[in-house]
Amino acid sequence: DFLWGAATAAYQIEGAWNEDGKGESIWDRFCHTPGKITNADTGDVACDHYHRYPEDIALMRQLGLKAYRFSISWPRVLPAGFGRVNPAGLDFYDRLVDALLAANIEPFITLHHWDFPQVLHERGGWINRDNLPYFADYTALMVKRLGDRVRRWATLNEPRDIADAGYGSGEHAPGIKDDWKSVRQVIHNLLVAHGLAIPAIRAINPALEAGIVLDVWGVEPTSDDPADITAADLVWNSQRIDFLHPIFQGCYHPSRIDADGDNLPEIKAGDMALISQKLDFLGINSYSRTQVGAQGITSQVPGAEYTDMGWEVCAPAFRRMLNRINNDYTLPPIYITENGAAFPDVVSKDGKIHDDRRLDYLRQHFTQVRLAMQDGVDVRGFFVWSLLDNFEWGHGNTKRFGIIRVDYDTQKRTIKDSGEWYSRVISSNSVDR
Ligand code: IFM
C-alpha cells in the first residue's frame, strides 16, 4: 500500500489566473511586475491545467499513479482571502477531486503552496497576526467542501521558503527584501497559522489526516574535522530545522534563538502548544544537501553532479537526513511529498524525451528512501516532483522538473522516459538498480 504519486502546485500549473471570479494572488502581482521573473514568464496560463485537468488525469492514470498531490489556490476560492466565497472556484476543485477518484487516484491536498491572496497581503500578509485566523477559516471552507472525499490534508508547503525568499531575499513574492525581523516574525506566524488550521480540520472530521510539508535538506560537514562538524550543525540547528524543531519539540532550538539576537519574534502565551500539536503525517520535500565547513558552504563539491537548478545530486544524503530527523524527533509517518530533478530536455527525432539523468536521479533517490525504510524510518509514500513541467517560480518556464513534458506553445503533453520508467516502478512496486 505504498503511496506512489506525483505532485504539483496550483500557481505552477493551473493558469486561468483571472477566470471565473478568481482573486489576485501575490504571485500574479509579482509576475506582472517587470524584472522579477526570468524571461518575464508568468503563471497566467502555465500548463492550462484549469482547463486541461481531464487530460492530465488521463495521463496520471496511464502512469498508474496511486495518488496525486496538488494545492488549492486560496484566492480562487476566496478572492480576497477572507469573506466572500467564489462558488466557481470551489466547483473547480470539486470536479478535480471527483475526476481523480473516478480514475482511482487518491487526492492529497496542500492548502497553501505560496499563492497568498493579494488583498490579504495588503492587510499585512503573513506579518500581521490578525490575518492568521483567515487561514483557519479558509481551511475549514475547503475541508467542509472536500473532506468527504479527501483524506489527507497538508496545511502549508515549505513555509521556510515563504519567509526567507518572500520576506528576506525578495526573490519570491511578495518580494520584500532584507527585512530580517519580519522574516523571523513570519516564521512564527506561519507556524501559528498551521497550528490554527490543524484543529479546524479535526473539528470537521477527526478521521481525516492532517500534516504539514517541510523542506528538509541534509546539512553535512565537509570533513570529520570538529570545526567543520560544528559549522554544519550550526546551520542545521539555527536554520534548517526552523519549522521541524518547534513542531516536534514545542520550542525553538537554542541556536535559533541565539541567531535571532534582536530579531526575536513576538510569541504569545499558548503559541508553542498550538504549534506542536500532534500530526498524522509529516511531508518532506528534499532535493539535495548543503555541505558546510568551517570556511562556509561548499559551492562546488569536487566530482559531484549538479542539476539544472545548480543543486548537487547526492542521494545517500537523503537517507542520512531521514535517519537524522527520525532519531532526533518522534515523528508521525512520513510522506516524501517532493523529490525530483530539473534537467534541460531534448525532444529526440523519435518524438521521445530520453531523460536518462532525471530517471537515474529518481532511481537513486527511491533506492535511498527504501534503505532509510529498512533503517527504520516510517515512509508511507513518495510524490515525484513534478507530474508536469511547470512554472518554476523566479526561473519562469526555464527549469523542467516534469516526468511529462509540456510544450508551452501548443500545451502538448509527452510522457518522458522517466515517466514510463516510473510507471513500471509503480506497477511492479519495485525499483530496478
Ligand atoms: O517547484 C518547487 C515547488 O514549488 C516547491 N518545492 C521545490 C520545487 C522545485 O524548486
XYZ file of C-alpha atoms and ligand atoms in Angstrom:
443
model
C 0.000 0.000 0.000
C 2.966 2.350 -0.565
C 1.539 5.560 -1.963
C 3.310 6.204 -5.269
C 2.356 9.621 -6.559
C 3.325 12.839 -8.251
C 2.962 16.424 -7.089
C 2.150 19.870 -8.465
C 1.046 23.244 -7.095
C -1.808 25.490 -8.191
C 0.110 28.553 -9.368
C 2.678 26.440 -11.182
C 0.193 24.577 -13.383
C -3.362 25.932 -13.318
C -3.200 29.148 -15.347
C -6.647 30.795 -15.619
C -5.243 33.431 -13.306
C -8.241 35.742 -13.569
C -11.015 33.432 -14.724
C -14.342 32.553 -13.172
C -14.064 35.008 -10.326
C -10.590 34.120 -9.076
C -8.914 36.830 -6.994
C -5.359 38.051 -7.472
C -2.541 36.322 -5.626
C 0.819 37.764 -4.632
C 2.351 35.586 -7.364
C 0.066 37.117 -10.012
C 1.173 40.547 -8.859
C 4.862 39.598 -8.616
C 4.986 38.012 -12.079
C 3.232 41.009 -13.589
C 5.917 43.287 -12.143
C 8.693 43.754 -14.721
C 12.101 42.336 -13.884
C 11.056 39.767 -11.326
C 10.915 36.551 -13.370
C 13.289 35.097 -15.971
C 12.043 35.913 -19.483
C 9.092 37.768 -17.910
C 7.318 34.405 -17.758
C 4.165 34.203 -15.669
C 1.758 31.584 -14.400
C -1.101 33.294 -16.281
C -1.517 30.213 -18.460
C 1.179 27.852 -17.133
C 0.100 24.294 -18.085
C -3.508 25.417 -18.521
C -4.408 22.649 -16.114
C -7.548 24.556 -15.059
C -8.996 23.656 -18.450
C -6.985 20.536 -19.240
C -7.288 18.640 -15.974
C -9.262 15.757 -17.585
C -6.376 15.152 -19.989
C -3.879 15.394 -17.141
C -5.800 12.901 -15.045
C -5.910 10.543 -18.030
C -2.108 10.782 -18.130
C -1.877 10.105 -14.388
C -4.000 7.062 -14.926
C -1.798 5.931 -17.797
C 1.189 6.208 -15.462
C -0.674 4.227 -12.832
C -0.304 6.869 -10.105
C -1.938 5.873 -6.861
C -2.044 9.413 -5.513
C -1.797 12.979 -6.726
C -0.658 15.848 -4.525
C -1.919 19.249 -5.626
C -2.630 22.563 -3.950
C -5.667 24.790 -3.779
C -5.387 28.361 -4.968
C -6.647 30.266 -1.928
C -7.760 33.351 -3.930
C -9.570 31.130 -6.423
C -11.993 30.076 -3.706
C -11.818 33.224 -1.535
C -10.894 36.095 -3.869
C -9.796 38.391 -1.039
C -8.550 35.550 1.151
C -11.483 36.003 3.544
C -15.148 36.870 3.369
C -16.878 36.302 0.060
C -16.584 32.796 -1.346
C -16.212 32.185 -5.079
C -18.523 29.239 -5.882
C -16.939 28.671 -9.294
C -13.578 28.185 -7.606
C -14.962 25.587 -5.247
C -16.675 23.874 -8.178
C -13.348 23.511 -9.957
C -11.782 21.623 -7.044
C -14.925 19.544 -6.714
C -14.629 18.469 -10.344
C -10.923 17.810 -9.964
C -11.375 15.617 -6.894
C -14.268 13.715 -8.426
C -12.339 13.072 -11.616
C -9.336 11.827 -9.620
C -11.470 9.465 -7.590
C -13.168 8.204 -10.733
C -9.677 7.379 -12.020
C -8.875 5.618 -8.753
C -6.261 8.194 -7.797
C -6.157 9.439 -4.231
C -6.162 13.243 -3.906
C -3.624 14.613 -1.403
C -4.221 18.296 -0.788
C -1.859 21.091 0.170
C -3.882 24.045 1.383
C -1.270 26.694 0.773
C 1.579 26.492 -1.705
C 2.650 30.151 -1.814
C -0.081 31.884 -3.876
C -1.259 34.074 -0.998
C -4.228 36.399 -1.660
C -3.061 39.881 -2.690
C -5.807 41.652 -0.714
C -4.740 39.917 2.475
C -1.140 40.775 1.677
C -2.114 44.421 1.539
C -3.531 43.976 5.020
C -0.122 42.952 6.283
C 0.254 39.453 4.804
C 1.951 36.877 6.976
C 3.415 39.600 9.200
C 0.033 40.625 10.532
C -1.098 38.263 13.225
C -4.727 39.309 12.679
C -4.614 37.544 9.316
C -3.807 34.124 10.753
C -7.382 33.095 11.643
C -8.296 33.637 7.987
C -6.078 30.701 7.115
C -8.039 28.532 9.523
C -11.325 29.816 8.027
C -10.100 29.009 4.520
C -9.002 25.569 5.724
C -12.441 24.905 7.209
C -14.112 26.020 3.994
C -12.103 23.545 1.930
C -12.357 20.664 4.377
C -16.124 21.118 4.644
C -16.368 21.016 0.893
C -13.934 18.199 0.079
C -13.370 16.362 3.358
C -15.964 13.745 2.475
C -13.666 12.635 -0.378
C -10.144 13.771 0.541
C -8.466 12.106 3.485
C -5.023 13.735 3.684
C -4.543 17.454 4.186
C -1.283 19.381 4.432
C -1.530 22.902 5.790
C 1.496 24.657 4.292
C 4.119 23.844 1.707
C 7.718 24.724 2.592
C 6.847 27.643 4.869
C 10.551 28.408 5.381
C 10.711 29.410 1.756
C 7.757 31.781 2.160
C 9.628 33.551 4.951
C 13.162 33.514 3.519
C 12.535 34.082 -0.185
C 9.363 36.134 0.208
C 10.446 38.456 3.011
C 14.255 38.067 3.163
C 15.933 37.718 -0.227
C 12.874 39.052 -2.058
C 13.364 36.503 -4.844
C 9.821 35.254 -4.379
C 6.510 37.013 -3.938
C 5.745 39.304 -2.223
C 9.343 40.362 -2.969
C 10.180 42.048 0.323
C 13.956 42.361 0.829
C 16.195 42.223 3.831
C 13.524 42.596 6.438
C 15.022 40.004 8.774
C 12.896 40.991 11.721
C 9.839 40.339 9.587
C 11.302 37.040 8.338
C 11.525 35.855 11.908
C 8.004 37.003 12.722
C 6.707 35.416 9.513
C 8.281 32.085 10.501
C 6.499 32.239 13.824
C 3.209 33.410 12.320
C 3.262 30.639 9.704
C 3.736 28.134 12.493
C 0.796 29.633 14.372
C -1.341 29.594 11.207
C -0.512 25.910 10.799
C -1.417 25.406 14.454
C -4.787 27.085 13.948
C -5.566 25.053 10.826
C -4.964 21.630 12.382
C -7.895 21.794 14.840
C -10.032 23.345 12.091
C -9.517 20.146 10.079
C -10.098 17.856 13.034
C -13.246 19.726 14.113
C -14.879 18.866 10.815
C -13.828 15.239 10.754
C -11.425 13.735 13.288
C -10.820 10.783 10.985
C -9.037 12.977 8.436
C -5.240 13.039 8.396
C -3.623 16.418 8.933
C 0.011 17.359 8.494
C 2.466 19.840 7.025
C 5.028 19.773 4.225
C 8.527 20.929 5.167
C 11.629 21.276 3.031
C 14.403 19.458 4.822
C 17.695 19.034 3.025
C 20.545 17.419 4.882
C 23.325 19.663 6.129
C 26.601 17.787 6.170
C 30.154 18.720 7.138
C 32.888 18.865 4.522
C 35.052 16.583 6.683
C 35.052 14.940 10.076
C 37.174 17.764 11.446
C 35.353 19.020 14.578
C 35.374 22.614 13.263
C 33.538 21.501 10.115
C 31.063 19.440 12.114
C 30.332 22.393 14.406
C 29.789 24.691 11.432
C 27.396 22.245 9.770
C 25.485 21.663 12.990
C 25.049 25.391 13.424
C 23.431 25.730 10.006
C 21.184 22.737 10.691
C 20.125 23.929 14.149
C 19.800 27.636 13.509
C 18.176 27.490 10.051
C 17.297 24.121 8.592
C 15.060 22.900 11.392
C 13.263 26.235 11.916
C 9.921 24.502 11.493
C 10.719 20.904 12.329
C 12.051 21.675 15.785
C 9.188 23.820 17.127
C 6.578 21.485 15.649
C 8.086 18.343 17.140
C 9.765 19.784 20.254
C 7.439 22.631 21.137
C 10.238 25.220 21.322
C 12.754 26.969 19.121
C 16.228 25.456 19.033
C 18.675 27.374 21.298
C 20.907 28.013 18.265
C 17.959 29.610 16.523
C 17.291 31.860 19.490
C 20.985 32.859 19.595
C 20.902 33.660 15.898
C 17.763 35.753 16.354
C 19.583 38.299 18.510
C 17.439 41.441 18.405
C 15.023 39.837 15.986
C 13.191 37.595 18.408
C 9.603 37.246 17.252
C 6.617 38.140 19.337
C 5.363 34.901 20.842
C 2.048 34.840 22.646
C 1.103 32.558 25.511
C -0.129 29.256 24.153
C 1.572 29.629 20.774
C 4.100 26.858 21.253
C 1.415 24.375 22.318
C -0.621 25.284 19.250
C 2.412 24.858 17.022
C 3.404 21.483 18.435
C 0.082 19.681 18.185
C 0.235 16.057 17.192
C 0.193 15.483 13.440
C -0.930 12.467 11.429
C 1.871 12.754 8.910
C 4.909 14.778 8.008
C 5.565 15.673 4.379
C 9.211 16.028 3.461
C 10.443 17.830 0.349
C 14.096 17.187 -0.307
C 16.210 17.521 -3.406
C 19.821 17.837 -2.344
C 22.010 18.601 0.646
C 24.078 21.529 1.810
C 27.711 20.818 2.512
C 29.187 23.122 5.125
C 32.631 23.522 6.637
C 34.376 25.985 8.913
C 35.087 28.003 5.747
C 31.394 28.225 4.817
C 29.098 26.486 2.337
C 30.772 24.420 -0.383
C 29.615 25.868 -3.680
C 31.024 23.058 -5.808
C 31.596 19.606 -4.362
C 34.503 18.136 -6.376
C 33.357 15.425 -8.782
C 29.665 15.855 -7.955
C 26.862 16.035 -10.500
C 24.583 19.101 -10.412
C 21.057 19.551 -11.726
C 19.853 22.463 -13.819
C 18.896 24.233 -10.575
C 22.548 24.061 -9.506
C 21.681 21.501 -6.832
C 24.125 18.735 -6.047
C 22.889 15.201 -6.741
C 23.670 13.299 -3.548
C 21.073 10.595 -2.915
C 22.842 8.961 0.079
C 22.412 12.280 1.930
C 18.651 11.768 1.591
C 18.870 8.537 3.587
C 21.147 10.145 6.166
C 18.805 13.133 6.591
C 15.783 10.857 7.067
C 17.640 8.873 9.704
C 18.760 12.030 11.439
C 15.285 13.513 11.833
C 13.914 10.104 12.743
C 16.495 9.779 15.522
C 16.143 13.340 16.781
C 12.339 13.573 16.924
C 9.287 11.436 17.499
C 7.729 11.745 14.090
C 4.424 10.633 12.616
C 4.503 8.614 9.365
C 6.423 10.395 6.623
C 5.458 11.024 3.014
C 8.141 12.201 0.659
C 5.948 14.941 -0.768
C 8.521 16.196 -3.287
C 11.690 14.909 -4.868
C 12.816 15.165 -8.456
C 15.219 16.942 -10.754
C 15.336 19.714 -13.337
C 17.430 18.911 -16.364
C 17.269 20.506 -19.806
C 15.341 18.066 -22.008
C 15.725 17.399 -25.700
C 12.919 16.081 -27.858
C 14.544 13.357 -29.964
C 13.811 12.633 -33.612
C 11.561 9.811 -32.479
C 9.486 12.404 -30.596
C 10.535 10.977 -27.235
C 12.338 12.563 -24.352
C 15.186 10.322 -23.263
C 15.746 11.988 -19.913
C 18.235 9.483 -18.553
C 19.633 11.841 -15.938
C 16.231 12.511 -14.365
C 15.431 8.808 -14.462
C 18.725 7.990 -12.815
C 18.207 10.702 -10.188
C 14.819 9.221 -9.286
C 16.185 5.681 -9.216
C 18.932 6.706 -6.809
C 16.545 8.585 -4.541
C 13.926 5.820 -4.477
C 16.673 3.388 -3.545
C 17.978 5.560 -0.727
C 14.486 6.057 0.676
C 13.988 2.310 0.573
C 17.239 1.894 2.530
C 16.050 4.505 5.029
C 12.853 2.488 5.452
C 14.966 -0.581 6.157
C 16.843 1.525 8.713
C 13.501 2.061 10.456
C 12.163 5.324 9.025
C 8.411 5.062 8.548
C 7.951 6.330 4.967
C 4.499 5.679 3.558
C 4.626 7.255 0.129
C 6.653 9.158 -2.449
C 5.465 12.001 -4.666
C 7.702 12.817 -7.594
C 8.120 16.499 -8.328
C 6.687 17.028 -10.750
C 3.927 15.455 -12.747
C 4.332 18.111 -15.449
C 6.989 20.560 -16.491
C 5.716 23.745 -14.931
C 6.300 27.338 -13.897
C 9.349 27.255 -11.657
C 8.786 30.494 -9.732
C 11.589 33.054 -10.269
C 13.047 30.864 -13.030
C 9.840 31.025 -15.045
C 9.431 28.212 -17.543
C 13.156 27.598 -17.934
C 13.509 24.686 -15.497
C 11.869 21.398 -16.358
C 11.078 19.048 -13.485
C 8.294 17.050 -15.139
C 8.097 13.354 -15.852
C 5.710 14.623 -18.521
C 6.934 17.253 -20.952
C 4.785 20.292 -21.606
C 5.275 22.197 -24.841
C 4.206 25.667 -23.705
C 3.427 26.801 -27.282
C 0.968 24.024 -28.010
C 0.254 22.643 -24.490
C 1.085 19.200 -25.862
C 1.983 16.694 -23.158
C 4.503 13.879 -23.771
C 5.420 11.282 -21.174
C 9.213 11.279 -20.812
C 11.301 8.122 -20.417
C 11.421 8.855 -16.665
C 7.626 8.786 -16.616
C 7.479 5.448 -18.479
C 10.053 4.056 -16.083
C 8.181 5.409 -13.046
C 5.070 3.717 -14.316
C 6.925 0.381 -14.271
C 8.192 1.099 -10.750
C 4.632 1.658 -9.605
C 3.154 -1.382 -11.298
C 5.916 -3.688 -10.047
C 6.224 -1.854 -6.703
C 9.970 -2.232 -7.070
C 12.974 -0.353 -8.335
C 15.461 -1.920 -10.717
C 19.050 -0.964 -9.996
O 8.843 23.921 -7.767
C 9.197 23.869 -6.424
C 7.991 23.618 -5.552
O 7.001 24.561 -5.771
C 8.374 23.658 -4.105
N 9.477 22.756 -3.832
C 10.627 22.836 -4.709
C 10.203 22.764 -6.162
C 11.424 22.847 -7.078
O 12.106 24.034 -6.879
